[in-house]
mmCIF file with all atom_site columns, C-alpha atoms in Angstrom:
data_model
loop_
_atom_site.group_PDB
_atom_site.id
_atom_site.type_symbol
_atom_site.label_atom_id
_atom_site.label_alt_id
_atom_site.label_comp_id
_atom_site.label_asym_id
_atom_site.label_entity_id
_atom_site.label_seq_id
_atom_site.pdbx_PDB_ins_code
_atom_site.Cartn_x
_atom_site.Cartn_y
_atom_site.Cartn_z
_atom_site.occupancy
_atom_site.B_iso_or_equiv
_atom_site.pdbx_formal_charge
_atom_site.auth_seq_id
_atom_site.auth_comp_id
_atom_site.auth_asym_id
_atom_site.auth_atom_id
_atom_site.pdbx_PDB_model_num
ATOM 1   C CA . UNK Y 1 1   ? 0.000  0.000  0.000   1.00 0.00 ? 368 UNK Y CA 1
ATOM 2   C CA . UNK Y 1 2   ? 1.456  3.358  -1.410  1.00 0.00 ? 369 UNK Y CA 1
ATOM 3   C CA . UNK Y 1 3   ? 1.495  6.441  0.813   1.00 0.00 ? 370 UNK Y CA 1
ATOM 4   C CA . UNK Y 1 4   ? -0.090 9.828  -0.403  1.00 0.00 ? 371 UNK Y CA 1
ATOM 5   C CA . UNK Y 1 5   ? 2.585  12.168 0.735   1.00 0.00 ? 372 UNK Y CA 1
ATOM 6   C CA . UNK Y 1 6   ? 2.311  16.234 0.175   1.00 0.00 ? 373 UNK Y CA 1
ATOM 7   C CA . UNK Y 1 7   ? 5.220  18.576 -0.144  1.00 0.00 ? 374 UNK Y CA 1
ATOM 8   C CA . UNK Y 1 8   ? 4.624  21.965 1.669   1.00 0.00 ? 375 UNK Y CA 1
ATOM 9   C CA . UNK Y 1 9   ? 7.399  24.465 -0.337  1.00 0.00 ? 376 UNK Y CA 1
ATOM 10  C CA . UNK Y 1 10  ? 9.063  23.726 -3.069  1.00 0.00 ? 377 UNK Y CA 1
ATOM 11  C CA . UNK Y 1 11  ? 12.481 25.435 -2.586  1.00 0.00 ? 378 UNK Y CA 1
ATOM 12  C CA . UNK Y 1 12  ? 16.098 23.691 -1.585  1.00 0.00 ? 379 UNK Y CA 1
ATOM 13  C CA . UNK Y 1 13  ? 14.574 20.911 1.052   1.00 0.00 ? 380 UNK Y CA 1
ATOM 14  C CA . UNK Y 1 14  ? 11.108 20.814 -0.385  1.00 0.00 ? 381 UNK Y CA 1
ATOM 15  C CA . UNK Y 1 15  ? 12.806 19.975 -3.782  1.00 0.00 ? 382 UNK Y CA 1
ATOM 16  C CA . UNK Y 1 16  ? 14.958 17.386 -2.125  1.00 0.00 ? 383 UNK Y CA 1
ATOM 17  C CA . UNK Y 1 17  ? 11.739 16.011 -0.441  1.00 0.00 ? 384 UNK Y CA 1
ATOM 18  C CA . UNK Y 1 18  ? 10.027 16.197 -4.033  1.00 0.00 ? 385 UNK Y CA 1
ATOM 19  C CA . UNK Y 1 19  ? 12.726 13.848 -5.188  1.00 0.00 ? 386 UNK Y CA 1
ATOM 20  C CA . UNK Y 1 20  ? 13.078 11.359 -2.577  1.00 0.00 ? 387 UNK Y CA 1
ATOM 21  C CA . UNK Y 1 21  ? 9.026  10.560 -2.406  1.00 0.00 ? 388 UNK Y CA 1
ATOM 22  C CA . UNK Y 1 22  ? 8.772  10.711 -6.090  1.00 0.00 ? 389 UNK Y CA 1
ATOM 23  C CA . UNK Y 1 23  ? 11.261 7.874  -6.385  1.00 0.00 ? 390 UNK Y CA 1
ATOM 24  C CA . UNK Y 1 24  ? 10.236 5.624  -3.452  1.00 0.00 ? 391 UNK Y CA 1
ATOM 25  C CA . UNK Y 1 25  ? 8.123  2.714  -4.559  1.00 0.00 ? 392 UNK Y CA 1
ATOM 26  C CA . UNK Y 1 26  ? 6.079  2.933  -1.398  1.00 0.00 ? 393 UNK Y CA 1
ATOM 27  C CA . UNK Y 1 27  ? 5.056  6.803  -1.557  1.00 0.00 ? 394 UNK Y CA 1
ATOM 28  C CA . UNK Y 1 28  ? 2.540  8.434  -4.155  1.00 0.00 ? 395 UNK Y CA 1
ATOM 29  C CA . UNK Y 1 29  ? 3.334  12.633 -4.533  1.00 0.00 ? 396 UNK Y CA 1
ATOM 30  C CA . UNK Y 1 30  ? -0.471 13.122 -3.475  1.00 0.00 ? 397 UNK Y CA 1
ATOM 31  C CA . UNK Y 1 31  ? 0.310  17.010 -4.347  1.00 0.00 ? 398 UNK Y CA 1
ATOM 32  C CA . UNK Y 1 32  ? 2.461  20.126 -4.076  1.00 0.00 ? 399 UNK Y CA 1
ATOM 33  C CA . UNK Y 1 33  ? 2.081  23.113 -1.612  1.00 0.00 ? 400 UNK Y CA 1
ATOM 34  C CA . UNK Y 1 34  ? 3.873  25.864 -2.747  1.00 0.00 ? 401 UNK Y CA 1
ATOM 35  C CA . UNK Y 1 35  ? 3.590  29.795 -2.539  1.00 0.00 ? 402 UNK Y CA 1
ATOM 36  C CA . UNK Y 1 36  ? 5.266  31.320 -5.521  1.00 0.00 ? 403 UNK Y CA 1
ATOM 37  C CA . UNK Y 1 37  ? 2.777  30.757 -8.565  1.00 0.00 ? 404 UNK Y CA 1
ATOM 38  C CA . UNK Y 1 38  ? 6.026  31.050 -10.766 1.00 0.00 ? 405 UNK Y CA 1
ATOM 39  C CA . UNK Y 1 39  ? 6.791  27.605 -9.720  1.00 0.00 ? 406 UNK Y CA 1
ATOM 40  C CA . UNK Y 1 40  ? 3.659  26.091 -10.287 1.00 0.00 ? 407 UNK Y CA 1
ATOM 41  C CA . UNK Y 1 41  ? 3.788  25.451 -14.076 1.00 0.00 ? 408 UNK Y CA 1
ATOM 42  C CA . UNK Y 1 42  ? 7.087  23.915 -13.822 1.00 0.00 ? 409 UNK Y CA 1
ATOM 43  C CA . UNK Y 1 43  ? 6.590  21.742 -10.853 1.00 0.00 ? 410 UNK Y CA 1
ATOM 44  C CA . UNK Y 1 44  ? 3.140  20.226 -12.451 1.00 0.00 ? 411 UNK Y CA 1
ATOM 45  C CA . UNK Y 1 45  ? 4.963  19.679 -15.363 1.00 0.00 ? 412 UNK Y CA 1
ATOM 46  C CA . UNK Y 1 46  ? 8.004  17.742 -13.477 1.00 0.00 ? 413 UNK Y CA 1
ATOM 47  C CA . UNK Y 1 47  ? 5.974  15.894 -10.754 1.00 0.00 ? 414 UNK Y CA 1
ATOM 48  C CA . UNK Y 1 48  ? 2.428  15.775 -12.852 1.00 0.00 ? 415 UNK Y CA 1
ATOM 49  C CA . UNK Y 1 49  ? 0.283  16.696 -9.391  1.00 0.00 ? 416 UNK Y CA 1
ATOM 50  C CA . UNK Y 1 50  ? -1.731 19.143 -8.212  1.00 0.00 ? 417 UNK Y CA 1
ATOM 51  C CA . UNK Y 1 51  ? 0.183  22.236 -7.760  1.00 0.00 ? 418 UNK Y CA 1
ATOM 52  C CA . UNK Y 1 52  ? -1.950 24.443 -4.409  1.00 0.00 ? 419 UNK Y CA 1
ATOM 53  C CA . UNK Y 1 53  ? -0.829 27.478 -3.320  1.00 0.00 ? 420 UNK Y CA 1
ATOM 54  C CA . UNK Y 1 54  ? -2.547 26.666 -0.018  1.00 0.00 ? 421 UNK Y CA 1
ATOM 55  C CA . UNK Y 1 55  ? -3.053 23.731 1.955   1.00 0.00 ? 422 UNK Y CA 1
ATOM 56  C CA . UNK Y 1 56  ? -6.603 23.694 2.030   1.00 0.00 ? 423 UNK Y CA 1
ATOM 57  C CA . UNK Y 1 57  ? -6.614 23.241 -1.682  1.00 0.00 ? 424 UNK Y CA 1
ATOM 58  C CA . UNK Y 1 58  ? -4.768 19.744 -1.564  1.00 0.00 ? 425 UNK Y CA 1
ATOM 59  C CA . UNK Y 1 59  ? -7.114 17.184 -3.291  1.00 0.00 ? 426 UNK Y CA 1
ATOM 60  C CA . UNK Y 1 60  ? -8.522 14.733 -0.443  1.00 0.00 ? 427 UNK Y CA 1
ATOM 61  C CA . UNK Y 1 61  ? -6.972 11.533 0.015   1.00 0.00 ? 428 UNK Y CA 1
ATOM 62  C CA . UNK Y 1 62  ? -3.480 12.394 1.319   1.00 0.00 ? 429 UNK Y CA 1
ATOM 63  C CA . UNK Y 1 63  ? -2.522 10.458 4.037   1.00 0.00 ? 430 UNK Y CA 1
ATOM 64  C CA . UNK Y 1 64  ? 0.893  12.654 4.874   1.00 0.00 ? 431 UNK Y CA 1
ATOM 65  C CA . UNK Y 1 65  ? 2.391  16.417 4.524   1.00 0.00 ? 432 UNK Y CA 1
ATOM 66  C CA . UNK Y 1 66  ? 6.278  16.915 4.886   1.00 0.00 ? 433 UNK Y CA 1
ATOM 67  C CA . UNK Y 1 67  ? 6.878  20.705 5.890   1.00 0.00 ? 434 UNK Y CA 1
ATOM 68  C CA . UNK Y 1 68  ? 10.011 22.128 3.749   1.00 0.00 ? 435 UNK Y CA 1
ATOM 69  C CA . UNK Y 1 69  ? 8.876  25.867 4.540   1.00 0.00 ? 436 UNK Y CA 1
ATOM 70  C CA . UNK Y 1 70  ? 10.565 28.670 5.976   1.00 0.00 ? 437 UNK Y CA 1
ATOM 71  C CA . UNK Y 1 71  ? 11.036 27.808 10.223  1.00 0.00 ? 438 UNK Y CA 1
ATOM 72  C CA . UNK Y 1 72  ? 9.103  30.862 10.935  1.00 0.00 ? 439 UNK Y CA 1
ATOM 73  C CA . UNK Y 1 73  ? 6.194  29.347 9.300   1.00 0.00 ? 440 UNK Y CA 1
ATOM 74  C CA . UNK Y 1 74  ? 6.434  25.828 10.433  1.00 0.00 ? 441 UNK Y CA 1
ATOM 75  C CA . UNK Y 1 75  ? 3.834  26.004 13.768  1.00 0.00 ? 442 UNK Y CA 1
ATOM 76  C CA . UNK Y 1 76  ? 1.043  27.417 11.586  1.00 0.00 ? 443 UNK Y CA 1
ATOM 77  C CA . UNK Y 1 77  ? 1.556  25.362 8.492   1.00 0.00 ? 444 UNK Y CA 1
ATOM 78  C CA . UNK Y 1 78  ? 2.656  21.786 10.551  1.00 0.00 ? 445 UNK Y CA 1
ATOM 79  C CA . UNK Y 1 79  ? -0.516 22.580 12.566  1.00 0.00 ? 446 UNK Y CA 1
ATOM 80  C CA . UNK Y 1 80  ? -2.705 23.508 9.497   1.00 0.00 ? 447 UNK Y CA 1
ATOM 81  C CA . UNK Y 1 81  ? -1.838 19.573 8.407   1.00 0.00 ? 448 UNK Y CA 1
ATOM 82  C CA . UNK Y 1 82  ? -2.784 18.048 11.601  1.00 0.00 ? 449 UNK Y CA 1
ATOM 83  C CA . UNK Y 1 83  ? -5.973 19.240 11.917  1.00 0.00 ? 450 UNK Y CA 1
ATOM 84  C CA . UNK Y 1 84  ? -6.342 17.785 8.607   1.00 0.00 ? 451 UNK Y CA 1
ATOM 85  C CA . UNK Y 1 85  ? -5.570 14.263 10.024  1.00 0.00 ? 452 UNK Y CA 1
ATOM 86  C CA . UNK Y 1 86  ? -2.616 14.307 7.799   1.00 0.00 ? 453 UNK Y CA 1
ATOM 87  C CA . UNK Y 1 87  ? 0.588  12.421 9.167   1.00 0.00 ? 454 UNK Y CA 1
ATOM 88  C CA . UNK Y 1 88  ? 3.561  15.165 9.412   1.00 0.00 ? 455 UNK Y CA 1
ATOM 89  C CA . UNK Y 1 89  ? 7.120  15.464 9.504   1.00 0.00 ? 456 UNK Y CA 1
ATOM 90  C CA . UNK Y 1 90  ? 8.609  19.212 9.826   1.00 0.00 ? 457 UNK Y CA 1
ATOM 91  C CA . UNK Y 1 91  ? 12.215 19.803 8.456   1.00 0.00 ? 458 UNK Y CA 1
ATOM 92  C CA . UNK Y 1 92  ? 14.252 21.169 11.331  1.00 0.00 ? 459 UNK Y CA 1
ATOM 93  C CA . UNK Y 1 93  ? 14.187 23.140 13.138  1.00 0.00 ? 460 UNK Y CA 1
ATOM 94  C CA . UNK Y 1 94  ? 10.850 22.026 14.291  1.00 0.00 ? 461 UNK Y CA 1
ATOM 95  C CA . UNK Y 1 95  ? 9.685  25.544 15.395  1.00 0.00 ? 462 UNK Y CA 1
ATOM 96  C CA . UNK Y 1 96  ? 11.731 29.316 15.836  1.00 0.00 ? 463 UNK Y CA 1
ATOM 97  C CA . UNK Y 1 97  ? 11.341 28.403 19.700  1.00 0.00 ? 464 UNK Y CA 1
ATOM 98  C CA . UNK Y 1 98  ? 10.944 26.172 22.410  1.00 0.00 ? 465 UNK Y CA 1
ATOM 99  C CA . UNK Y 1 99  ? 7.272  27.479 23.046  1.00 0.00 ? 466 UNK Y CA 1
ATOM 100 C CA . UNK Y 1 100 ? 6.015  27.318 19.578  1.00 0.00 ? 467 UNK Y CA 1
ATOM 101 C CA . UNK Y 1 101 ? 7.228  23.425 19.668  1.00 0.00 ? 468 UNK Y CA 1
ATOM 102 C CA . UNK Y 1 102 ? 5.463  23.137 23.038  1.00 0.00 ? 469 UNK Y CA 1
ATOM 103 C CA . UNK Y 1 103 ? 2.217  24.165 21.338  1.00 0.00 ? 470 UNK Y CA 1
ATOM 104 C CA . UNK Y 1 104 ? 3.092  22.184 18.641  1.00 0.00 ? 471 UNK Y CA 1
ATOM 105 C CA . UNK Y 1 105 ? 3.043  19.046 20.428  1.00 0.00 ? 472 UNK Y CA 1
#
């Protein structure tokens, strides 16, 4: 059984993500979070997903998010893919702080 897995950014680490789940025979690239819409046209055409410039716009059926955003954005977007029952694993550091992981756990 394959696991739908979506990228949230698409620069350095999100791109290394992209490549990693792409390639694994277990994983399916459920979809692509990303920001800049300059991206978007290239990444659909490399990965052949959904391309969302928010999470809320990720087809359903994902059963994981990996969080390759800016730190200072990883509380609200890691917690924006939990309460979407979605499986998550944050690039380090998990939070800017100590207290922003505390309320992330």
């Amino acid at each position: 059984m394959s696991t739908a897995i979506v990228i949230i950014g698409a620069g350095h680490l999100g791109n290394y993500h992209l490549t990693k789940v792409a390639a694994h025979p277990d994983a399916t690239l459920h979809a692509i979070v990303e920001l800049d819409g300059d991206k978007h046209v290239e990444l659909e055409t490399l990965y052949n997903v959904p391309i969302c410039s928010e999470l809320t716009q990720i087809p359903a059926g994902a059963d994981a998010a990996i969080v390759a955003t800016p730190t200072q954005s990883h509380l609200d977007v890691a917690s924006a893919a939990l309460a979407q029952d979605l499986h998550v694993l944050v690039e380090k550091p998990v939070c800017a702080s100590t207290d922003e992981g505390k309320i992330l756990c």
